[in-house]
Short mmCIF file of N, CA, C and O in Angstrom, two decimals:
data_model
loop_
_atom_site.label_atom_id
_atom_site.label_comp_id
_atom_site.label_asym_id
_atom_site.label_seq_id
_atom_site.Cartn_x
_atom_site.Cartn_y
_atom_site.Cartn_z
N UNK U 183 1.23 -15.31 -16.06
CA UNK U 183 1.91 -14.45 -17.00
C UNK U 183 1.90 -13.01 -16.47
O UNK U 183 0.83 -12.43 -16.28
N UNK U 184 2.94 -12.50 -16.25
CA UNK U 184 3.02 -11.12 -15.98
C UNK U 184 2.64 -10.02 -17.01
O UNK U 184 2.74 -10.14 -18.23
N UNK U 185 2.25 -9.06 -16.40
CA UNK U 185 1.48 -8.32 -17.88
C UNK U 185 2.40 -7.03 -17.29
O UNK U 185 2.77 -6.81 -16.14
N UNK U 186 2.64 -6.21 -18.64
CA UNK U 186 3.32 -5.13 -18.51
C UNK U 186 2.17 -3.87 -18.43
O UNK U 186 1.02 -3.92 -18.86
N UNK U 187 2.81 -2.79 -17.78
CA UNK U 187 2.01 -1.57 -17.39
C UNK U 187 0.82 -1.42 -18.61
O UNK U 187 -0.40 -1.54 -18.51
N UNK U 188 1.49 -1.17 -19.56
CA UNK U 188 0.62 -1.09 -20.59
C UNK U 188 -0.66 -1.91 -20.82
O UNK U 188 -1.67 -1.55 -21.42
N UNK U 189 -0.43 -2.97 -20.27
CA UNK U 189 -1.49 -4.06 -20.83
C UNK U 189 -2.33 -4.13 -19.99
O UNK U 189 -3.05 -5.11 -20.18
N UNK U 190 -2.63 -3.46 -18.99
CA UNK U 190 -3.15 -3.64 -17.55
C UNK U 190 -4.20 -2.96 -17.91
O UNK U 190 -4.21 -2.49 -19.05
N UNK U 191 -5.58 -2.70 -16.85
CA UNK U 191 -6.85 -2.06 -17.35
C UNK U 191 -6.65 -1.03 -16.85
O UNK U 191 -5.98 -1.09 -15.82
N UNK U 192 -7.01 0.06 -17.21
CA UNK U 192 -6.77 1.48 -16.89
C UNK U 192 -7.10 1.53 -15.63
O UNK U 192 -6.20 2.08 -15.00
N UNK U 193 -7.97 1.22 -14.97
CA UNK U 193 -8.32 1.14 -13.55
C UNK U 193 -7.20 0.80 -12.54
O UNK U 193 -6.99 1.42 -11.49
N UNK U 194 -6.34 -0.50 -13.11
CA UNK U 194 -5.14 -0.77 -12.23
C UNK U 194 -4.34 0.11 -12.64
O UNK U 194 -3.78 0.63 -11.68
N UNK U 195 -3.99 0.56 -13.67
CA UNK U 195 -3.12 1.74 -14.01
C UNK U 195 -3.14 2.79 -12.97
O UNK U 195 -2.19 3.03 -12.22
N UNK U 196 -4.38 3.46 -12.97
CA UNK U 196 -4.65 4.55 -11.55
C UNK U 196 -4.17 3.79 -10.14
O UNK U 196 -3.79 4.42 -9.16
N UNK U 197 -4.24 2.51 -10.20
CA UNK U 197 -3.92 2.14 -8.51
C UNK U 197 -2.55 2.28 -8.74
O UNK U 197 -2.15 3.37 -8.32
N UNK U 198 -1.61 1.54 -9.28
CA UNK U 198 -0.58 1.58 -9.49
C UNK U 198 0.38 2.58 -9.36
O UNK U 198 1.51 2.60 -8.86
N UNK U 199 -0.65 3.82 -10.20
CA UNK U 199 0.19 5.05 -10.01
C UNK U 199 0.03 5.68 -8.84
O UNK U 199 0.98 6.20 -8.26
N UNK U 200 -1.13 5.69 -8.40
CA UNK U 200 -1.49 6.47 -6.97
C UNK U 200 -0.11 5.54 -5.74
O UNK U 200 0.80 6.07 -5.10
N UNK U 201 -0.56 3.87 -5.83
CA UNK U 201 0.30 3.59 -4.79
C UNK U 201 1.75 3.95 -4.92
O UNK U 201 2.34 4.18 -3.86
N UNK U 202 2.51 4.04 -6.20
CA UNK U 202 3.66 4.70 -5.88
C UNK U 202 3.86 6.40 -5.88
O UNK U 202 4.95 6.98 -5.87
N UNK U 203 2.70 6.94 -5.89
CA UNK U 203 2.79 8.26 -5.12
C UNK U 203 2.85 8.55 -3.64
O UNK U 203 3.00 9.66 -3.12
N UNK U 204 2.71 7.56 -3.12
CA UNK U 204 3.15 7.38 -1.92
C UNK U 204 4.47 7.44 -1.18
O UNK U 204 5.29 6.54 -1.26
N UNK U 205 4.67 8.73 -0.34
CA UNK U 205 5.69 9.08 0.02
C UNK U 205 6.72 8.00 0.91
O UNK U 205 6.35 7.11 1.67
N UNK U 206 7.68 8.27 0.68
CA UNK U 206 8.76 7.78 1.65
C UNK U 206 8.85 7.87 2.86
O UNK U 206 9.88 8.50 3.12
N UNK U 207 8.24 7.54 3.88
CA UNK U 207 7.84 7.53 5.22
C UNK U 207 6.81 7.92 5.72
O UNK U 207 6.76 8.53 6.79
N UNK U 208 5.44 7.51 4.74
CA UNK U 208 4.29 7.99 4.77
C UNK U 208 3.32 6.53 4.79
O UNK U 208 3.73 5.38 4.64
N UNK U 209 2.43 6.84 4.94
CA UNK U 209 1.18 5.49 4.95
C UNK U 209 0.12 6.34 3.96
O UNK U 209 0.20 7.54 3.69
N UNK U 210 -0.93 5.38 3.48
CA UNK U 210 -2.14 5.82 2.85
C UNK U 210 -2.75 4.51 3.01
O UNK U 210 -1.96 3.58 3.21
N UNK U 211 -4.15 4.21 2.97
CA UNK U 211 -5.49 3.25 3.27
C UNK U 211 -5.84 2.76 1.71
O UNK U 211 -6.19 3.53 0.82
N UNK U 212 -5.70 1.66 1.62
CA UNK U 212 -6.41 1.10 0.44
C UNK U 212 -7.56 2.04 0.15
O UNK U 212 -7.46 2.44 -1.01
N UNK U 213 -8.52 2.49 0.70
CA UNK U 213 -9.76 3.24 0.49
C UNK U 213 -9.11 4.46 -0.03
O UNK U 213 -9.55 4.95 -1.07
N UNK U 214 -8.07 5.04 0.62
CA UNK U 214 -8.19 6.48 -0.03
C UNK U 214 -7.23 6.44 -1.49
O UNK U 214 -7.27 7.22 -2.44
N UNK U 215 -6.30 5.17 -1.27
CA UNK U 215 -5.80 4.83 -2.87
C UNK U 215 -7.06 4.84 -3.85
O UNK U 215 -7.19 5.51 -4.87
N UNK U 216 -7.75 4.13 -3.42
CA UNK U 216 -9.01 3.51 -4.29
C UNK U 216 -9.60 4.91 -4.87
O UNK U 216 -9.92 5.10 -6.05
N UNK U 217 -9.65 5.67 -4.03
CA UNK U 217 -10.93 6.96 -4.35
C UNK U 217 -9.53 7.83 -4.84
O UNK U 217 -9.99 8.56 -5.73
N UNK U 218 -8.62 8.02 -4.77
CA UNK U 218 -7.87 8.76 -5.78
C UNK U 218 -7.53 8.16 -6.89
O UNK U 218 -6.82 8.84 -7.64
N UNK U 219 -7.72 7.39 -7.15
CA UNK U 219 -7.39 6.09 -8.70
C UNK U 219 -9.02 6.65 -9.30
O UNK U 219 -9.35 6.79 -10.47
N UNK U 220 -9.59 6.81 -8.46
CA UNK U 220 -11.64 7.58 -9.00
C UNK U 220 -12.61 6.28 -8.62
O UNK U 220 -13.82 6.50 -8.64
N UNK U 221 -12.21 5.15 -8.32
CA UNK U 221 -12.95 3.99 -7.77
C UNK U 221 -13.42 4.24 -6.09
O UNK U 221 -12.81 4.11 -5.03
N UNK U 222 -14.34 4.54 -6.32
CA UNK U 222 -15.14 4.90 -4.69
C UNK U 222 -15.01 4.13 -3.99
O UNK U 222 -14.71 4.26 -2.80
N UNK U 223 -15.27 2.81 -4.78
CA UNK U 223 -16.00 1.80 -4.27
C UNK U 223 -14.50 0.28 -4.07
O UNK U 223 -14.49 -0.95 -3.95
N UNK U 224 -13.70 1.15 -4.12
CA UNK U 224 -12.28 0.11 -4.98
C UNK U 224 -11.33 -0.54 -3.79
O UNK U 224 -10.51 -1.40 -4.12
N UNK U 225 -11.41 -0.26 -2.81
CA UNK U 225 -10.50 -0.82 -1.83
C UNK U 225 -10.02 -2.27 -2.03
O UNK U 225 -8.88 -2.53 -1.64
N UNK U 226 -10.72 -3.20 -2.56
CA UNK U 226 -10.28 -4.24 -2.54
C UNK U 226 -10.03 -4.74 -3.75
O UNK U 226 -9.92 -5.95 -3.96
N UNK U 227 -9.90 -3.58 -4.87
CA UNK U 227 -9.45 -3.62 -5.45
C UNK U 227 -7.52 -3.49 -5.84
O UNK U 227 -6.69 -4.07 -6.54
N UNK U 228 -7.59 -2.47 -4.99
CA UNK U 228 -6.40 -1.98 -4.47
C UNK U 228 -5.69 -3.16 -4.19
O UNK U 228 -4.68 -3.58 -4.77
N UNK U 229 -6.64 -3.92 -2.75
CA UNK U 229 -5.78 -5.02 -2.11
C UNK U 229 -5.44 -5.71 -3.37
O UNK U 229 -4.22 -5.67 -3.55
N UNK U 230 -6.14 -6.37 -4.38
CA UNK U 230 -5.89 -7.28 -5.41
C UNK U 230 -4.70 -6.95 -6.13
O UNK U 230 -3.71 -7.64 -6.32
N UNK U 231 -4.92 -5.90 -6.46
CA UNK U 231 -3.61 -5.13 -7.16
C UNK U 231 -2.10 -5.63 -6.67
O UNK U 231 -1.29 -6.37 -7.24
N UNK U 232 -2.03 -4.97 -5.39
CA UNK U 232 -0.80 -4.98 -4.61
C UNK U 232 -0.39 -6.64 -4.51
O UNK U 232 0.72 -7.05 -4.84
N UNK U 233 -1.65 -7.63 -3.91
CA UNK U 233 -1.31 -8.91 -4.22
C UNK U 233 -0.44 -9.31 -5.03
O UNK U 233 0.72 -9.62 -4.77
N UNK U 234 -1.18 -9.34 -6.49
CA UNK U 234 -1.08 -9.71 -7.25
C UNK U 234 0.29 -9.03 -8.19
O UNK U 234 0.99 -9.64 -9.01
N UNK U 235 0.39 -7.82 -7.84
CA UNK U 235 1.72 -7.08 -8.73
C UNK U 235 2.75 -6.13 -8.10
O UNK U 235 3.62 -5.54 -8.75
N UNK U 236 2.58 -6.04 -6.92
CA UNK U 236 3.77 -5.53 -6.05
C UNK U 236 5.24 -5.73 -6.66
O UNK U 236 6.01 -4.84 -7.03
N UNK U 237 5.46 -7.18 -6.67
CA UNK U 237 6.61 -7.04 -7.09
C UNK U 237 7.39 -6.71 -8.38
O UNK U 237 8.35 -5.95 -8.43
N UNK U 238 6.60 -7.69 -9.89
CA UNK U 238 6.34 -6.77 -10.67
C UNK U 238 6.87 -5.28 -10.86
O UNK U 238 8.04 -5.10 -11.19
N UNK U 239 6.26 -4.51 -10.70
CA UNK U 239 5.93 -3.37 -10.75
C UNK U 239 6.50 -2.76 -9.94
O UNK U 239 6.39 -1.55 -10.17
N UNK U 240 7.23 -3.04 -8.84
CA UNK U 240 8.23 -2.27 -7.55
C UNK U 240 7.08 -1.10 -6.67
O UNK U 240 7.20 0.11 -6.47
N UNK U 241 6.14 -1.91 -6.34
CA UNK U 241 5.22 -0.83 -5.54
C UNK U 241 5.23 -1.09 -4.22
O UNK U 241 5.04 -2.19 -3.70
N UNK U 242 5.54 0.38 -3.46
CA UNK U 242 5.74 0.31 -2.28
C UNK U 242 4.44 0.16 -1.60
O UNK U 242 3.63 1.03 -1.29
N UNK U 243 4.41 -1.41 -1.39
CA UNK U 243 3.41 -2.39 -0.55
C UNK U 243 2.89 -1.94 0.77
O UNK U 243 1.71 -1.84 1.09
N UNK U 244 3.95 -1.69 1.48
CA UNK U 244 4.20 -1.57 3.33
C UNK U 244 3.90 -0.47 3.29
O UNK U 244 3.80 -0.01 4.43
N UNK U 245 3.62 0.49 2.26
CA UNK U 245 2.64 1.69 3.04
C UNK U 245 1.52 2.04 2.81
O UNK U 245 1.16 3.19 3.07
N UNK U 246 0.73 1.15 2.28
CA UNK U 246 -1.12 1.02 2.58
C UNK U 246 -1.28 0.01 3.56
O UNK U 246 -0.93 -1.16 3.71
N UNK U 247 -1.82 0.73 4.08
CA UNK U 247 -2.90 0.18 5.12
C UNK U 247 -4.06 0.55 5.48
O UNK U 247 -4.48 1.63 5.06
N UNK U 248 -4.84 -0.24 6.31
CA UNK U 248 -6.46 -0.05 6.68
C UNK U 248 -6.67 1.23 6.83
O UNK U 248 -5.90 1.99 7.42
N UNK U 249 -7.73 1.55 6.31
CA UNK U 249 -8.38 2.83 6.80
C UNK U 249 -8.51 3.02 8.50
O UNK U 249 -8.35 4.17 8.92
N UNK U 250 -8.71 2.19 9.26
CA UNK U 250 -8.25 2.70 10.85
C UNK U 250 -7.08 2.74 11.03
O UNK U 250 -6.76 2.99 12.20
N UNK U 251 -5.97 2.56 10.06
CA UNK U 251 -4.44 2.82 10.38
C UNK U 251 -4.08 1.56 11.21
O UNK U 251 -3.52 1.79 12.28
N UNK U 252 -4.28 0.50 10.94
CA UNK U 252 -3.62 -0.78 10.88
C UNK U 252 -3.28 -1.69 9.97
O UNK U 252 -3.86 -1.88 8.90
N UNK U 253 -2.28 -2.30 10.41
CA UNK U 253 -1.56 -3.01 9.56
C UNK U 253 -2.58 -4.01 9.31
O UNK U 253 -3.02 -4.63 10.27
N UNK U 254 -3.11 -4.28 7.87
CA UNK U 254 -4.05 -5.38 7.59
C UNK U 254 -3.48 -7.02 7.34
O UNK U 254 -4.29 -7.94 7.40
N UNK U 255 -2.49 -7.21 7.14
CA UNK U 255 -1.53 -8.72 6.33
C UNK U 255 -1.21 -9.34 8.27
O UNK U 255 -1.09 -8.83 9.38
N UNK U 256 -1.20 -10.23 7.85
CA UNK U 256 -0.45 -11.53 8.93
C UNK U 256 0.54 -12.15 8.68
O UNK U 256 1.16 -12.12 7.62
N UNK U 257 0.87 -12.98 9.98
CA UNK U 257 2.25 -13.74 9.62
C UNK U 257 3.55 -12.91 9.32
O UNK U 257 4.04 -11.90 9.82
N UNK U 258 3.98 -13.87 8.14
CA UNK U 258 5.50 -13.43 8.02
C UNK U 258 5.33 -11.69 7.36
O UNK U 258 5.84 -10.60 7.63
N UNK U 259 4.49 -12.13 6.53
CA UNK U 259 3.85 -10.50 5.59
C UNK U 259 3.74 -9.07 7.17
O UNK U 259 4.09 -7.89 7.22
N UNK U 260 3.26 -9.78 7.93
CA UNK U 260 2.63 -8.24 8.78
C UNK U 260 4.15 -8.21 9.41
O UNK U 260 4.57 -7.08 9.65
N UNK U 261 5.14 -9.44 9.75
CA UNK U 261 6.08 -8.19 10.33
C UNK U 261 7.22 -7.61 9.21
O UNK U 261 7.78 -6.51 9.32
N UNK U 262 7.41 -8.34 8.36
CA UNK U 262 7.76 -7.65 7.03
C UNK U 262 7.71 -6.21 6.95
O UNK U 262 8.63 -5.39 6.87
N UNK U 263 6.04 -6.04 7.02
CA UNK U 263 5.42 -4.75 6.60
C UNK U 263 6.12 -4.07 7.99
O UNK U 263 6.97 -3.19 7.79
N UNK U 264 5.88 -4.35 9.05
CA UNK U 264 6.15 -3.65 10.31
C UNK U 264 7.68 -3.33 10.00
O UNK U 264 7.90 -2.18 9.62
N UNK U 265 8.55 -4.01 10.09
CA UNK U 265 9.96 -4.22 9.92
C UNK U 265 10.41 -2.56 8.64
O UNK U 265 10.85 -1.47 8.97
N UNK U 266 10.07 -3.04 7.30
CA UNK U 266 10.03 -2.19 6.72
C UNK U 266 9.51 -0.82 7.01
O UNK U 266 10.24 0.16 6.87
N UNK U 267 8.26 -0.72 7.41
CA UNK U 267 7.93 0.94 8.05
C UNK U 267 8.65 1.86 8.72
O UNK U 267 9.01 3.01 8.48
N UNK U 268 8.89 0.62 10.18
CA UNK U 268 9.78 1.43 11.30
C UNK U 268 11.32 1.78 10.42
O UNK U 268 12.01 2.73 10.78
N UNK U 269 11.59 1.20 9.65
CA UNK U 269 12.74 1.66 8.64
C UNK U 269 12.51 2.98 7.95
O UNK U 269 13.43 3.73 7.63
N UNK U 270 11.26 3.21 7.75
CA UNK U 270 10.85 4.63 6.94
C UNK U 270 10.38 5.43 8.31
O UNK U 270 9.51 6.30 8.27
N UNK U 271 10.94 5.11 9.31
CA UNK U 271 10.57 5.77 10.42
C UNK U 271 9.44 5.98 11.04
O UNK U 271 9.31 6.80 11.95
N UNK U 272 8.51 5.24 10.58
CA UNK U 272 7.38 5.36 11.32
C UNK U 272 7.17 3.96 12.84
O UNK U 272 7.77 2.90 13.02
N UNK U 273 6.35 4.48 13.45
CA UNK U 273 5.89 4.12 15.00
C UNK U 273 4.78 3.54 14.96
O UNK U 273 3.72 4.15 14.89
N UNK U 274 4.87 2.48 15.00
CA UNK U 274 3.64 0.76 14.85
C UNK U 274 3.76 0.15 16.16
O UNK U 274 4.79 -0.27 16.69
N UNK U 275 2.67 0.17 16.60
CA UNK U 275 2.48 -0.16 17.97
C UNK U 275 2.78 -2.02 17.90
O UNK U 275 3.17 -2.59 16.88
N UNK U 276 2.49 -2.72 19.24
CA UNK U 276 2.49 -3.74 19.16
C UNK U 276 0.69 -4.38 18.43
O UNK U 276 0.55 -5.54 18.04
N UNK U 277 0.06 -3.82 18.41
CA UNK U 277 -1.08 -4.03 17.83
C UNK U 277 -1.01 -3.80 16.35
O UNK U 277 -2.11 -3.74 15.81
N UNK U 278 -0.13 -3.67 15.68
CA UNK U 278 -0.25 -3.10 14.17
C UNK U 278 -0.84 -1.69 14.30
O UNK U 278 -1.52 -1.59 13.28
N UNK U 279 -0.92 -1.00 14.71
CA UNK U 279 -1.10 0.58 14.33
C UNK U 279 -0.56 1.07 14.33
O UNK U 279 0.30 1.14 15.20
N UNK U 280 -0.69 2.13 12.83
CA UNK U 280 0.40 3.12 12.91
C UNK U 280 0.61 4.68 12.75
O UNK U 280 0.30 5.33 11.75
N UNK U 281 0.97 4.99 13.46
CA UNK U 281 1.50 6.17 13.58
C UNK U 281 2.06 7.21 12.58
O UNK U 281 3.27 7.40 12.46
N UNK U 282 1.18 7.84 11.90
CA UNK U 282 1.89 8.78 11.06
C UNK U 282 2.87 9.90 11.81
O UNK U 282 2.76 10.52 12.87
N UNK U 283 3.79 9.87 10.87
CA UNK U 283 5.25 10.74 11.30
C UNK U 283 4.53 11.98 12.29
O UNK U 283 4.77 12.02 13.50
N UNK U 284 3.48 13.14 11.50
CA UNK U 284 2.78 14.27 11.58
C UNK U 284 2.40 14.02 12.93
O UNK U 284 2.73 14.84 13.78
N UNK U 285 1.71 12.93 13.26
CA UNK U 285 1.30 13.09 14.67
C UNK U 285 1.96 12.65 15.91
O UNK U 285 1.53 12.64 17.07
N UNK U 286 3.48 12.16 15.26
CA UNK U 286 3.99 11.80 16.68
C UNK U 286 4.60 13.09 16.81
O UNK U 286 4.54 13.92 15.91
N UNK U 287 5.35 13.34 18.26
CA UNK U 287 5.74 14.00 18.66
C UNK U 287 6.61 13.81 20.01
O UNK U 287 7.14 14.79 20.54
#
């Protein structure tokens, strides 16, 4: 059963909102979603979230990733995510890492 924004625990509320504060050709780390939602400790919480309600909810998925700046998902999901990024212009190596806009050059 899909649950609407409202019905959700305030905790996913903060992930939710933080992950679509996420800019348009930008990345952010489950961890630092987590600790701006106020969950220190929440990263995999995050992941659960996005699992579970990405679509739902229209949250831009493909730009969290690992705190070392790799693409964390496999399979069809990691080139998805890859596919989609390099669309928001960012530079993902063949290893899944990626490149924030700021530091290429």
């Amino acid at each position: 059963m899909v649950k609407e924004f409202h019905e959700l625990k305030p905790e996913t509320q903060h992930i939710l909102r933080e992950i679509k504060k996420v800019p348009y050709g930008q990345v952010s780390s489950y961890r630092d979603i987590a600790v701006r939602a106020g969950l220190i400790n929440g990263a995999r919480q995050v992941a659960r979230a996005l699992h579970g309600l990405s679509e739902n909810h229209q949250l831009p998925w493909w730009r969290i990733i690992r705190s070392d700046g790799t693409i964390g998902m496999h399979g069809e999901g990691r080139r998805e995510q890859i596919r989609l990024l390099k669309l928001e212009g960012l530079e993902v190596t063949d290893s899944g890492k990626v490149k924030p806009k700021n530091d290429q050059k």
